[in-house]
Amino acid sequence: MTYDPTGHLLLTPVDREAPLRVRRLRQLGLGERPDPAFDEFAHKLAQVTGAPYSMVNFIDENRQFFAGLHTPEGTHAGSDLSATAAATGGVSRFMARDHGYCPHVVVRRKALVLEDVCDYPRFAGNPVVDEIGIRSYLGAPLIDRTGTALGTICVVDTEPRPWGRAGLETIKALAAELVEQIHRREDGGL
């Protein structure tokens, strides 16, 4: 469990399933390189939700990897999301595991709606708020047929967004759709 410097707020949850997830991701050949099909899916996420940023995110013990990424600029810069984004205005395919909200979604195994992250003390202190300017988040876990939470799909914005129940249902349906695509790949159908 990771705490902020004052020792009060939980920043990143303990992820006991990470070793199992890494084995499953390797078995599926996911989480190591960008994938045009996942980039296309991230673009679809952005279109459906109207969000400027969207990701297909696979998480290991130390980092998050955006195998699918959509940004307004279409840029996918260097190796560290926060440092690169601040320096170049671009967005990287990698982000530290203690940044962002997807690690919470994977550990909880439930969708997460944060219409304004500043309304939630537990989430407002996350580095992506100050370093990147994230103000709203909508994400859902990618749970495959083995019961493994492989990662997430998510959309974020630099402004508060009223995602509501409709947003929650949309992100959950899109997560299920992507899991089906992953299963078809595994079965040799894609």
Short mmCIF file of N, CA and C in Angstrom, two decimals:
data_model
loop_
_atom_site.label_atom_id
_atom_site.label_comp_id
_atom_site.label_asym_id
_atom_site.label_seq_id
_atom_site.Cartn_x
_atom_site.Cartn_y
_atom_site.Cartn_z
N MET A 1 0.84 -1.16 0.00
CA MET A 1 0.00 0.00 0.00
C MET A 1 0.89 1.23 0.00
N THR A 2 0.58 2.21 -0.84
CA THR A 2 1.36 3.42 -0.93
C THR A 2 0.58 4.58 -0.34
N TYR A 3 1.23 5.36 0.50
CA TYR A 3 0.58 6.51 1.13
C TYR A 3 1.25 7.79 0.69
N ASP A 4 0.52 8.89 0.81
CA ASP A 4 1.11 10.19 0.51
C ASP A 4 2.14 10.51 1.61
N PRO A 5 2.93 11.56 1.43
CA PRO A 5 3.99 11.87 2.41
C PRO A 5 3.48 12.09 3.83
N THR A 6 2.23 12.49 4.02
CA THR A 6 1.71 12.69 5.37
C THR A 6 1.26 11.38 5.99
N GLY A 7 1.19 10.30 5.18
CA GLY A 7 0.82 8.99 5.69
C GLY A 7 -0.67 8.79 5.86
N HIS A 8 -1.49 9.64 5.24
CA HIS A 8 -2.93 9.55 5.47
C HIS A 8 -3.73 8.96 4.32
N LEU A 9 -3.46 9.34 3.11
CA LEU A 9 -4.31 8.93 2.00
C LEU A 9 -3.72 7.76 1.23
N LEU A 10 -4.54 6.78 0.94
CA LEU A 10 -4.14 5.66 0.11
C LEU A 10 -4.03 6.15 -1.32
N LEU A 11 -2.84 6.06 -1.91
CA LEU A 11 -2.66 6.52 -3.28
C LEU A 11 -2.77 5.37 -4.28
N THR A 12 -2.09 4.27 -4.02
CA THR A 12 -2.11 3.15 -4.94
C THR A 12 -2.43 1.87 -4.16
N PRO A 13 -3.44 1.15 -4.57
CA PRO A 13 -3.81 -0.05 -3.82
C PRO A 13 -2.82 -1.19 -4.02
N VAL A 14 -2.75 -2.06 -3.04
CA VAL A 14 -1.93 -3.27 -3.15
C VAL A 14 -2.56 -4.15 -4.22
N ASP A 15 -1.73 -4.70 -5.09
CA ASP A 15 -2.22 -5.51 -6.22
C ASP A 15 -1.62 -6.91 -6.12
N ARG A 16 -2.28 -7.78 -5.40
CA ARG A 16 -1.78 -9.13 -5.18
C ARG A 16 -1.90 -10.01 -6.43
N GLU A 17 -2.72 -9.61 -7.37
CA GLU A 17 -2.92 -10.41 -8.58
C GLU A 17 -1.95 -10.07 -9.70
N ALA A 18 -1.06 -9.11 -9.48
CA ALA A 18 -0.16 -8.66 -10.55
C ALA A 18 0.67 -9.80 -11.16
N PRO A 19 1.28 -10.71 -10.37
CA PRO A 19 2.06 -11.78 -11.01
C PRO A 19 1.21 -12.68 -11.92
N LEU A 20 0.01 -13.01 -11.48
CA LEU A 20 -0.90 -13.79 -12.31
C LEU A 20 -1.27 -13.03 -13.58
N ARG A 21 -1.55 -11.73 -13.43
CA ARG A 21 -1.90 -10.90 -14.59
C ARG A 21 -0.76 -10.87 -15.60
N VAL A 22 0.47 -10.70 -15.11
CA VAL A 22 1.62 -10.64 -16.02
C VAL A 22 1.76 -11.94 -16.79
N ARG A 23 1.59 -13.06 -16.13
CA ARG A 23 1.66 -14.36 -16.83
C ARG A 23 0.58 -14.46 -17.90
N ARG A 24 -0.63 -14.04 -17.56
CA ARG A 24 -1.73 -14.12 -18.52
C ARG A 24 -1.51 -13.16 -19.69
N LEU A 25 -1.03 -11.96 -19.41
CA LEU A 25 -0.74 -11.01 -20.49
C LEU A 25 0.32 -11.57 -21.44
N ARG A 26 1.35 -12.19 -20.89
CA ARG A 26 2.39 -12.80 -21.73
C ARG A 26 1.81 -13.93 -22.56
N GLN A 27 0.95 -14.73 -21.94
CA GLN A 27 0.30 -15.83 -22.67
C GLN A 27 -0.51 -15.30 -23.85
N LEU A 28 -1.15 -14.16 -23.66
CA LEU A 28 -1.96 -13.55 -24.71
C LEU A 28 -1.14 -12.68 -25.67
N GLY A 29 0.11 -12.42 -25.33
CA GLY A 29 0.95 -11.55 -26.16
C GLY A 29 0.54 -10.08 -26.08
N LEU A 30 0.06 -9.67 -24.91
CA LEU A 30 -0.43 -8.30 -24.73
C LEU A 30 0.43 -7.53 -23.74
N GLY A 31 0.41 -6.21 -23.89
CA GLY A 31 1.02 -5.34 -22.91
C GLY A 31 2.47 -5.01 -23.12
N GLU A 32 3.01 -5.37 -24.27
CA GLU A 32 4.44 -5.10 -24.53
C GLU A 32 4.66 -4.12 -25.68
N ARG A 33 3.68 -3.98 -26.56
CA ARG A 33 3.86 -3.11 -27.72
C ARG A 33 2.53 -2.49 -28.13
N PRO A 34 2.60 -1.33 -28.78
CA PRO A 34 1.36 -0.72 -29.29
C PRO A 34 0.67 -1.66 -30.26
N ASP A 35 -0.62 -1.55 -30.35
CA ASP A 35 -1.40 -2.42 -31.22
C ASP A 35 -2.40 -1.57 -32.00
N PRO A 36 -2.31 -1.58 -33.33
CA PRO A 36 -3.23 -0.77 -34.14
C PRO A 36 -4.70 -1.04 -33.85
N ALA A 37 -5.06 -2.29 -33.57
CA ALA A 37 -6.46 -2.61 -33.26
C ALA A 37 -6.88 -1.95 -31.94
N PHE A 38 -5.97 -1.89 -30.98
CA PHE A 38 -6.28 -1.25 -29.71
C PHE A 38 -6.29 0.27 -29.86
N ASP A 39 -5.41 0.81 -30.71
CA ASP A 39 -5.47 2.25 -31.01
C ASP A 39 -6.83 2.60 -31.63
N GLU A 40 -7.28 1.75 -32.53
CA GLU A 40 -8.59 1.96 -33.16
C GLU A 40 -9.70 1.90 -32.10
N PHE A 41 -9.58 0.95 -31.18
CA PHE A 41 -10.58 0.84 -30.12
C PHE A 41 -10.55 2.08 -29.22
N ALA A 42 -9.36 2.58 -28.90
CA ALA A 42 -9.23 3.79 -28.09
C ALA A 42 -9.88 4.98 -28.82
N HIS A 43 -9.69 5.05 -30.12
CA HIS A 43 -10.33 6.11 -30.91
C HIS A 43 -11.85 5.99 -30.80
N LYS A 44 -12.35 4.76 -30.89
CA LYS A 44 -13.80 4.53 -30.75
C LYS A 44 -14.28 4.99 -29.37
N LEU A 45 -13.52 4.67 -28.32
CA LEU A 45 -13.87 5.12 -26.97
C LEU A 45 -14.02 6.64 -26.92
N ALA A 46 -13.06 7.33 -27.53
CA ALA A 46 -13.10 8.80 -27.53
C ALA A 46 -14.33 9.30 -28.29
N GLN A 47 -14.62 8.69 -29.42
CA GLN A 47 -15.78 9.12 -30.20
C GLN A 47 -17.09 8.89 -29.44
N VAL A 48 -17.24 7.72 -28.86
CA VAL A 48 -18.48 7.36 -28.18
C VAL A 48 -18.71 8.25 -26.95
N THR A 49 -17.64 8.55 -26.21
CA THR A 49 -17.79 9.30 -24.95
C THR A 49 -17.57 10.80 -25.11
N GLY A 50 -16.97 11.21 -26.21
CA GLY A 50 -16.65 12.62 -26.39
C GLY A 50 -15.46 13.07 -25.57
N ALA A 51 -14.67 12.12 -25.08
CA ALA A 51 -13.50 12.44 -24.26
C ALA A 51 -12.28 12.71 -25.15
N PRO A 52 -11.42 13.64 -24.74
CA PRO A 52 -10.24 13.92 -25.55
C PRO A 52 -9.14 12.86 -25.46
N TYR A 53 -9.09 12.10 -24.36
CA TYR A 53 -8.06 11.09 -24.17
C TYR A 53 -8.73 9.76 -23.84
N SER A 54 -8.23 8.68 -24.45
CA SER A 54 -8.75 7.36 -24.13
C SER A 54 -7.64 6.34 -24.28
N MET A 55 -7.73 5.27 -23.50
CA MET A 55 -6.68 4.27 -23.45
C MET A 55 -7.21 2.86 -23.31
N VAL A 56 -6.46 1.92 -23.87
CA VAL A 56 -6.56 0.49 -23.57
C VAL A 56 -5.28 0.22 -22.80
N ASN A 57 -5.43 -0.09 -21.51
CA ASN A 57 -4.32 -0.08 -20.58
C ASN A 57 -4.10 -1.46 -19.96
N PHE A 58 -2.88 -1.98 -20.11
CA PHE A 58 -2.50 -3.24 -19.46
C PHE A 58 -1.50 -2.91 -18.36
N ILE A 59 -1.66 -3.53 -17.19
CA ILE A 59 -0.91 -3.14 -16.00
C ILE A 59 -0.11 -4.33 -15.48
N ASP A 60 1.20 -4.10 -15.26
CA ASP A 60 2.01 -5.13 -14.62
C ASP A 60 2.37 -4.68 -13.21
N GLU A 61 3.41 -5.26 -12.62
CA GLU A 61 3.75 -4.93 -11.23
C GLU A 61 4.26 -3.52 -11.05
N ASN A 62 4.85 -2.94 -12.11
CA ASN A 62 5.53 -1.66 -11.98
C ASN A 62 4.99 -0.53 -12.83
N ARG A 63 4.29 -0.84 -13.89
CA ARG A 63 3.89 0.22 -14.81
C ARG A 63 2.57 -0.11 -15.48
N GLN A 64 2.08 0.91 -16.15
CA GLN A 64 0.91 0.78 -17.00
C GLN A 64 1.38 0.96 -18.44
N PHE A 65 0.81 0.20 -19.34
CA PHE A 65 1.17 0.31 -20.75
C PHE A 65 -0.09 0.52 -21.57
N PHE A 66 -0.13 1.60 -22.32
CA PHE A 66 -1.28 1.92 -23.15
C PHE A 66 -1.08 1.29 -24.53
N ALA A 67 -1.56 0.06 -24.67
CA ALA A 67 -1.47 -0.64 -25.96
C ALA A 67 -2.37 0.02 -26.98
N GLY A 68 -3.39 0.70 -26.52
CA GLY A 68 -4.26 1.51 -27.35
C GLY A 68 -4.33 2.90 -26.76
N LEU A 69 -4.16 3.92 -27.60
CA LEU A 69 -4.09 5.29 -27.10
C LEU A 69 -4.69 6.25 -28.11
N HIS A 70 -5.55 7.12 -27.63
CA HIS A 70 -6.09 8.21 -28.45
C HIS A 70 -5.87 9.51 -27.71
N THR A 71 -5.31 10.51 -28.40
CA THR A 71 -5.13 11.84 -27.83
C THR A 71 -5.64 12.86 -28.85
N PRO A 72 -5.96 14.07 -28.40
CA PRO A 72 -6.41 15.08 -29.35
C PRO A 72 -5.36 15.42 -30.41
N GLU A 73 -4.09 15.39 -30.00
CA GLU A 73 -2.99 15.74 -30.90
C GLU A 73 -2.52 14.55 -31.73
N GLY A 74 -2.90 13.35 -31.31
CA GLY A 74 -2.41 12.16 -31.99
C GLY A 74 -0.96 11.85 -31.66
N THR A 75 -0.40 12.47 -30.61
CA THR A 75 1.00 12.26 -30.26
C THR A 75 1.13 11.14 -29.24
N HIS A 76 2.17 10.37 -29.39
CA HIS A 76 2.48 9.27 -28.47
C HIS A 76 3.97 9.34 -28.21
N ALA A 77 4.37 10.21 -27.30
CA ALA A 77 5.78 10.51 -27.08
C ALA A 77 6.50 9.45 -26.26
N GLY A 78 7.63 9.83 -25.66
CA GLY A 78 8.59 8.99 -24.96
C GLY A 78 8.09 7.97 -23.97
N SER A 79 8.86 7.75 -22.90
CA SER A 79 8.60 6.59 -22.05
C SER A 79 7.84 6.90 -20.77
N ASP A 80 7.83 8.12 -20.28
CA ASP A 80 7.17 8.42 -19.02
C ASP A 80 6.07 9.44 -19.28
N LEU A 81 4.82 9.07 -19.01
CA LEU A 81 3.69 9.92 -19.36
C LEU A 81 3.79 11.29 -18.74
N SER A 82 3.99 11.39 -17.44
CA SER A 82 3.95 12.69 -16.80
C SER A 82 5.11 13.58 -17.23
N ALA A 83 6.33 13.06 -17.24
CA ALA A 83 7.48 13.87 -17.62
C ALA A 83 7.41 14.25 -19.09
N THR A 84 7.06 13.30 -19.93
CA THR A 84 7.00 13.57 -21.36
C THR A 84 5.87 14.52 -21.69
N ALA A 85 4.73 14.31 -21.10
CA ALA A 85 3.59 15.18 -21.38
C ALA A 85 3.91 16.61 -21.00
N ALA A 86 4.54 16.79 -19.85
CA ALA A 86 4.88 18.14 -19.42
C ALA A 86 5.90 18.78 -20.35
N ALA A 87 6.86 17.99 -20.83
CA ALA A 87 7.93 18.54 -21.65
C ALA A 87 7.53 18.76 -23.11
N THR A 88 6.70 17.87 -23.65
CA THR A 88 6.43 17.92 -25.08
C THR A 88 4.98 18.16 -25.45
N GLY A 89 4.10 18.08 -24.47
CA GLY A 89 2.68 18.18 -24.78
C GLY A 89 2.12 16.88 -25.33
N GLY A 90 2.99 15.87 -25.49
CA GLY A 90 2.57 14.58 -26.00
C GLY A 90 2.18 13.65 -24.88
N VAL A 91 1.72 12.48 -25.25
CA VAL A 91 1.34 11.48 -24.27
C VAL A 91 2.09 10.20 -24.60
N SER A 92 2.67 9.61 -23.58
CA SER A 92 3.46 8.40 -23.74
C SER A 92 2.57 7.16 -23.68
N ARG A 93 3.15 6.04 -24.08
CA ARG A 93 2.49 4.74 -23.94
C ARG A 93 2.68 4.15 -22.55
N PHE A 94 3.56 4.73 -21.74
CA PHE A 94 3.88 4.19 -20.41
C PHE A 94 3.53 5.19 -19.32
N MET A 95 3.14 4.66 -18.18
CA MET A 95 2.92 5.50 -17.01
C MET A 95 3.23 4.65 -15.77
N ALA A 96 3.79 5.30 -14.77
CA ALA A 96 4.09 4.60 -13.52
C ALA A 96 2.81 4.02 -12.92
N ARG A 97 2.95 2.92 -12.23
CA ARG A 97 1.79 2.25 -11.64
C ARG A 97 1.11 3.11 -10.57
N ASP A 98 1.86 4.01 -9.94
CA ASP A 98 1.27 4.84 -8.89
C ASP A 98 0.66 6.14 -9.42
N HIS A 99 0.57 6.28 -10.74
CA HIS A 99 -0.08 7.43 -11.35
C HIS A 99 -1.42 6.98 -11.92
N GLY A 100 -2.40 7.83 -11.82
CA GLY A 100 -3.68 7.55 -12.44
C GLY A 100 -4.59 6.67 -11.60
N TYR A 101 -5.70 6.30 -12.22
CA TYR A 101 -6.79 5.63 -11.52
C TYR A 101 -7.01 4.19 -11.97
N CYS A 102 -6.42 3.79 -13.08
CA CYS A 102 -6.60 2.43 -13.58
C CYS A 102 -6.14 1.35 -12.59
N PRO A 103 -5.04 1.54 -11.85
CA PRO A 103 -4.68 0.52 -10.87
C PRO A 103 -5.78 0.28 -9.83
N HIS A 104 -6.54 1.31 -9.48
CA HIS A 104 -7.66 1.15 -8.55
C HIS A 104 -8.75 0.29 -9.20
N VAL A 105 -9.02 0.54 -10.47
CA VAL A 105 -10.06 -0.21 -11.19
C VAL A 105 -9.69 -1.69 -11.27
N VAL A 106 -8.42 -1.98 -11.55
CA VAL A 106 -7.98 -3.37 -11.66
C VAL A 106 -8.10 -4.08 -10.33
N VAL A 107 -7.66 -3.45 -9.25
CA VAL A 107 -7.72 -4.08 -7.94
C VAL A 107 -9.17 -4.23 -7.47
N ARG A 108 -9.98 -3.21 -7.68
CA ARG A 108 -11.40 -3.26 -7.29
C ARG A 108 -12.21 -4.20 -8.16
N ARG A 109 -11.75 -4.36 -9.42
CA ARG A 109 -12.45 -5.18 -10.41
C ARG A 109 -13.84 -4.62 -10.70
N LYS A 110 -13.96 -3.30 -10.60
CA LYS A 110 -15.23 -2.61 -10.85
C LYS A 110 -14.94 -1.32 -11.60
N ALA A 111 -15.92 -0.90 -12.39
CA ALA A 111 -15.80 0.38 -13.08
C ALA A 111 -15.71 1.52 -12.06
N LEU A 112 -15.10 2.61 -12.48
CA LEU A 112 -14.92 3.77 -11.62
C LEU A 112 -15.30 5.03 -12.39
N VAL A 113 -16.15 5.84 -11.78
CA VAL A 113 -16.58 7.11 -12.36
C VAL A 113 -16.14 8.22 -11.42
N LEU A 114 -15.32 9.11 -11.93
CA LEU A 114 -14.90 10.30 -11.19
C LEU A 114 -15.23 11.51 -12.06
N GLU A 115 -16.38 12.12 -11.80
CA GLU A 115 -16.81 13.24 -12.62
C GLU A 115 -15.90 14.45 -12.41
N ASP A 116 -15.45 14.64 -11.18
CA ASP A 116 -14.44 15.66 -10.86
C ASP A 116 -13.55 15.05 -9.78
N VAL A 117 -12.33 14.69 -10.14
CA VAL A 117 -11.45 14.01 -9.19
C VAL A 117 -11.20 14.85 -7.95
N CYS A 118 -11.33 16.16 -8.06
CA CYS A 118 -11.10 17.04 -6.91
C CYS A 118 -12.17 16.89 -5.84
N ASP A 119 -13.29 16.27 -6.18
CA ASP A 119 -14.36 16.02 -5.20
C ASP A 119 -14.04 14.82 -4.30
N TYR A 120 -12.98 14.08 -4.60
CA TYR A 120 -12.66 12.85 -3.88
C TYR A 120 -11.24 12.97 -3.31
N PRO A 121 -11.10 13.25 -2.01
CA PRO A 121 -9.76 13.41 -1.44
C PRO A 121 -8.83 12.24 -1.74
N ARG A 122 -9.36 11.03 -1.76
CA ARG A 122 -8.53 9.86 -2.03
C ARG A 122 -7.90 9.92 -3.41
N PHE A 123 -8.59 10.52 -4.37
CA PHE A 123 -8.13 10.55 -5.75
C PHE A 123 -7.55 11.91 -6.17
N ALA A 124 -7.92 12.97 -5.47
CA ALA A 124 -7.47 14.30 -5.85
C ALA A 124 -5.96 14.47 -5.70
N GLY A 125 -5.34 13.70 -4.80
CA GLY A 125 -3.90 13.80 -4.58
C GLY A 125 -3.07 13.01 -5.56
N ASN A 126 -3.69 12.34 -6.53
CA ASN A 126 -2.94 11.54 -7.49
C ASN A 126 -2.06 12.44 -8.35
N PRO A 127 -0.84 12.01 -8.66
CA PRO A 127 0.08 12.84 -9.45
C PRO A 127 -0.47 13.32 -10.79
N VAL A 128 -1.39 12.58 -11.41
CA VAL A 128 -1.90 13.01 -12.72
C VAL A 128 -2.72 14.28 -12.63
N VAL A 129 -3.21 14.62 -11.45
CA VAL A 129 -4.00 15.85 -11.31
C VAL A 129 -3.09 17.06 -11.51
N ASP A 130 -1.99 17.13 -10.76
CA ASP A 130 -1.10 18.28 -10.85
C ASP A 130 -0.17 18.21 -12.06
N GLU A 131 0.36 17.04 -12.38
CA GLU A 131 1.35 16.93 -13.44
C GLU A 131 0.75 16.98 -14.84
N ILE A 132 -0.45 16.44 -15.00
CA ILE A 132 -1.04 16.36 -16.34
C ILE A 132 -2.32 17.19 -16.45
N GLY A 133 -2.96 17.44 -15.33
CA GLY A 133 -4.18 18.24 -15.34
C GLY A 133 -5.45 17.43 -15.51
N ILE A 134 -5.42 16.15 -15.18
CA ILE A 134 -6.61 15.30 -15.29
C ILE A 134 -7.64 15.75 -14.26
N ARG A 135 -8.87 15.95 -14.70
CA ARG A 135 -9.95 16.35 -13.79
C ARG A 135 -11.10 15.35 -13.75
N SER A 136 -11.24 14.52 -14.78
CA SER A 136 -12.31 13.52 -14.74
C SER A 136 -11.82 12.21 -15.36
N TYR A 137 -12.43 11.12 -14.88
CA TYR A 137 -12.00 9.78 -15.27
C TYR A 137 -13.21 8.87 -15.32
N LEU A 138 -13.20 7.99 -16.32
CA LEU A 138 -14.22 6.95 -16.45
C LEU A 138 -13.50 5.71 -16.95
N GLY A 139 -13.51 4.63 -16.16
CA GLY A 139 -12.78 3.44 -16.56
C GLY A 139 -13.47 2.17 -16.11
N ALA A 140 -13.17 1.07 -16.82
CA ALA A 140 -13.74 -0.23 -16.49
C ALA A 140 -12.67 -1.30 -16.68
N PRO A 141 -12.73 -2.36 -15.85
CA PRO A 141 -11.73 -3.42 -15.96
C PRO A 141 -11.99 -4.33 -17.16
N LEU A 142 -10.90 -4.91 -17.65
CA LEU A 142 -10.96 -5.92 -18.72
C LEU A 142 -10.73 -7.27 -18.04
N ILE A 143 -11.82 -7.96 -17.72
CA ILE A 143 -11.74 -9.25 -17.02
C ILE A 143 -12.00 -10.34 -18.04
N ASP A 144 -10.99 -11.18 -18.26
CA ASP A 144 -11.10 -12.21 -19.31
C ASP A 144 -11.77 -13.48 -18.81
N ARG A 145 -11.84 -14.46 -19.68
CA ARG A 145 -12.55 -15.72 -19.37
C ARG A 145 -11.93 -16.52 -18.24
N THR A 146 -10.66 -16.22 -17.90
CA THR A 146 -10.02 -16.92 -16.78
C THR A 146 -10.28 -16.21 -15.46
N GLY A 147 -10.97 -15.06 -15.52
CA GLY A 147 -11.21 -14.27 -14.32
C GLY A 147 -10.10 -13.31 -14.00
N THR A 148 -9.13 -13.18 -14.90
CA THR A 148 -8.00 -12.29 -14.68
C THR A 148 -8.37 -10.87 -15.13
N ALA A 149 -8.11 -9.90 -14.28
CA ALA A 149 -8.26 -8.49 -14.66
C ALA A 149 -6.99 -8.09 -15.39
N LEU A 150 -7.05 -8.06 -16.73
CA LEU A 150 -5.88 -7.80 -17.56
C LEU A 150 -5.44 -6.35 -17.51
N GLY A 151 -6.39 -5.47 -17.35
CA GLY A 151 -6.13 -4.03 -17.38
C GLY A 151 -7.45 -3.31 -17.42
N THR A 152 -7.46 -2.18 -18.13
CA THR A 152 -8.67 -1.36 -18.18
C THR A 152 -8.84 -0.75 -19.57
N ILE A 153 -10.02 -0.23 -19.78
CA ILE A 153 -10.22 0.81 -20.78
C ILE A 153 -10.63 2.04 -19.99
N CYS A 154 -10.23 3.21 -20.46
CA CYS A 154 -10.61 4.42 -19.74
C CYS A 154 -10.62 5.61 -20.67
N VAL A 155 -11.34 6.63 -20.22
CA VAL A 155 -11.33 7.93 -20.86
C VAL A 155 -11.07 8.96 -19.78
N VAL A 156 -10.37 10.03 -20.13
CA VAL A 156 -10.08 11.11 -19.18
C VAL A 156 -10.25 12.44 -19.87
N ASP A 157 -10.45 13.45 -19.04
CA ASP A 157 -10.58 14.81 -19.55
C ASP A 157 -9.89 15.76 -18.59
N THR A 158 -9.51 16.91 -19.09
CA THR A 158 -8.88 17.94 -18.27
C THR A 158 -9.92 18.87 -17.66
N GLU A 159 -11.18 18.59 -17.92
CA GLU A 159 -12.31 19.32 -17.34
C GLU A 159 -13.22 18.34 -16.63
N PRO A 160 -13.94 18.78 -15.59
CA PRO A 160 -14.94 17.90 -14.99
C PRO A 160 -15.97 17.48 -16.04
N ARG A 161 -16.44 16.25 -15.94
CA ARG A 161 -17.42 15.72 -16.90
C ARG A 161 -18.55 15.02 -16.16
N PRO A 162 -19.79 15.29 -16.53
CA PRO A 162 -20.93 14.59 -15.91
C PRO A 162 -21.17 13.25 -16.61
N TRP A 163 -20.36 12.25 -16.31
CA TRP A 163 -20.47 10.95 -16.97
C TRP A 163 -21.81 10.28 -16.66
N GLY A 164 -22.20 10.33 -15.39
CA GLY A 164 -23.47 9.76 -14.97
C GLY A 164 -23.59 8.26 -15.19
N ARG A 165 -24.79 7.75 -14.96
CA ARG A 165 -25.06 6.32 -15.13
C ARG A 165 -24.88 5.90 -16.59
N ALA A 166 -25.25 6.77 -17.51
CA ALA A 166 -25.10 6.44 -18.93
C ALA A 166 -23.63 6.21 -19.27
N GLY A 167 -22.75 7.05 -18.75
CA GLY A 167 -21.33 6.87 -18.98
C GLY A 167 -20.82 5.58 -18.39
N LEU A 168 -21.28 5.26 -17.19
CA LEU A 168 -20.89 4.02 -16.53
C LEU A 168 -21.32 2.81 -17.35
N GLU A 169 -22.56 2.79 -17.80
CA GLU A 169 -23.05 1.67 -18.60
C GLU A 169 -22.30 1.57 -19.93
N THR A 170 -21.99 2.70 -20.53
CA THR A 170 -21.26 2.72 -21.80
C THR A 170 -19.87 2.13 -21.64
N ILE A 171 -19.13 2.56 -20.62
CA ILE A 171 -17.75 2.08 -20.46
C ILE A 171 -17.75 0.59 -20.13
N LYS A 172 -18.72 0.12 -19.36
CA LYS A 172 -18.79 -1.30 -19.04
C LYS A 172 -19.10 -2.12 -20.29
N ALA A 173 -20.01 -1.65 -21.13
CA ALA A 173 -20.34 -2.36 -22.37
C ALA A 173 -19.15 -2.38 -23.32
N LEU A 174 -18.43 -1.28 -23.40
CA LEU A 174 -17.25 -1.24 -24.27
C LEU A 174 -16.14 -2.15 -23.75
N ALA A 175 -15.99 -2.24 -22.43
CA ALA A 175 -15.00 -3.17 -21.86
C ALA A 175 -15.35 -4.60 -22.23
N ALA A 176 -16.62 -4.96 -22.13
CA ALA A 176 -17.05 -6.32 -22.49
C ALA A 176 -16.80 -6.58 -23.97
N GLU A 177 -17.02 -5.59 -24.80
CA GLU A 177 -16.77 -5.72 -26.24
C GLU A 177 -15.28 -5.98 -26.51
N LEU A 178 -14.41 -5.25 -25.83
CA LEU A 178 -12.98 -5.44 -26.06
C LEU A 178 -12.52 -6.80 -25.53
N VAL A 179 -13.05 -7.24 -24.42
CA VAL A 179 -12.69 -8.57 -23.90
C VAL A 179 -13.08 -9.64 -24.92
N GLU A 180 -14.21 -9.49 -25.56
CA GLU A 180 -14.61 -10.45 -26.60
C GLU A 180 -13.62 -10.43 -27.76
N GLN A 181 -13.13 -9.26 -28.14
CA GLN A 181 -12.10 -9.17 -29.19
C GLN A 181 -10.84 -9.91 -28.75
N ILE A 182 -10.45 -9.75 -27.51
CA ILE A 182 -9.25 -10.43 -26.99
C ILE A 182 -9.47 -11.94 -27.03
N HIS A 183 -10.65 -12.40 -26.66
CA HIS A 183 -10.95 -13.84 -26.70
C HIS A 183 -10.91 -14.36 -28.14
N ARG A 184 -11.44 -13.60 -29.09
CA ARG A 184 -11.38 -14.03 -30.50
C ARG A 184 -9.93 -14.14 -30.97
N ARG A 185 -9.11 -13.18 -30.56
CA ARG A 185 -7.68 -13.27 -30.88
C ARG A 185 -7.06 -14.53 -30.33
N GLU A 186 -7.35 -14.80 -29.07
CA GLU A 186 -6.79 -15.99 -28.42
C GLU A 186 -7.24 -17.26 -29.13
N ASP A 187 -8.46 -17.26 -29.61
CA ASP A 187 -9.01 -18.42 -30.30
C ASP A 187 -8.59 -18.49 -31.76
N GLY A 188 -7.79 -17.49 -32.19
CA GLY A 188 -7.30 -17.50 -33.58
C GLY A 188 -8.24 -16.84 -34.56
N GLY A 189 -9.26 -16.13 -34.07
CA GLY A 189 -10.24 -15.53 -34.95
C GLY A 189 -9.93 -14.12 -35.36
N LEU A 190 -8.84 -13.53 -34.88
CA LEU A 190 -8.51 -12.15 -35.25
C LEU A 190 -7.08 -12.02 -35.69
#
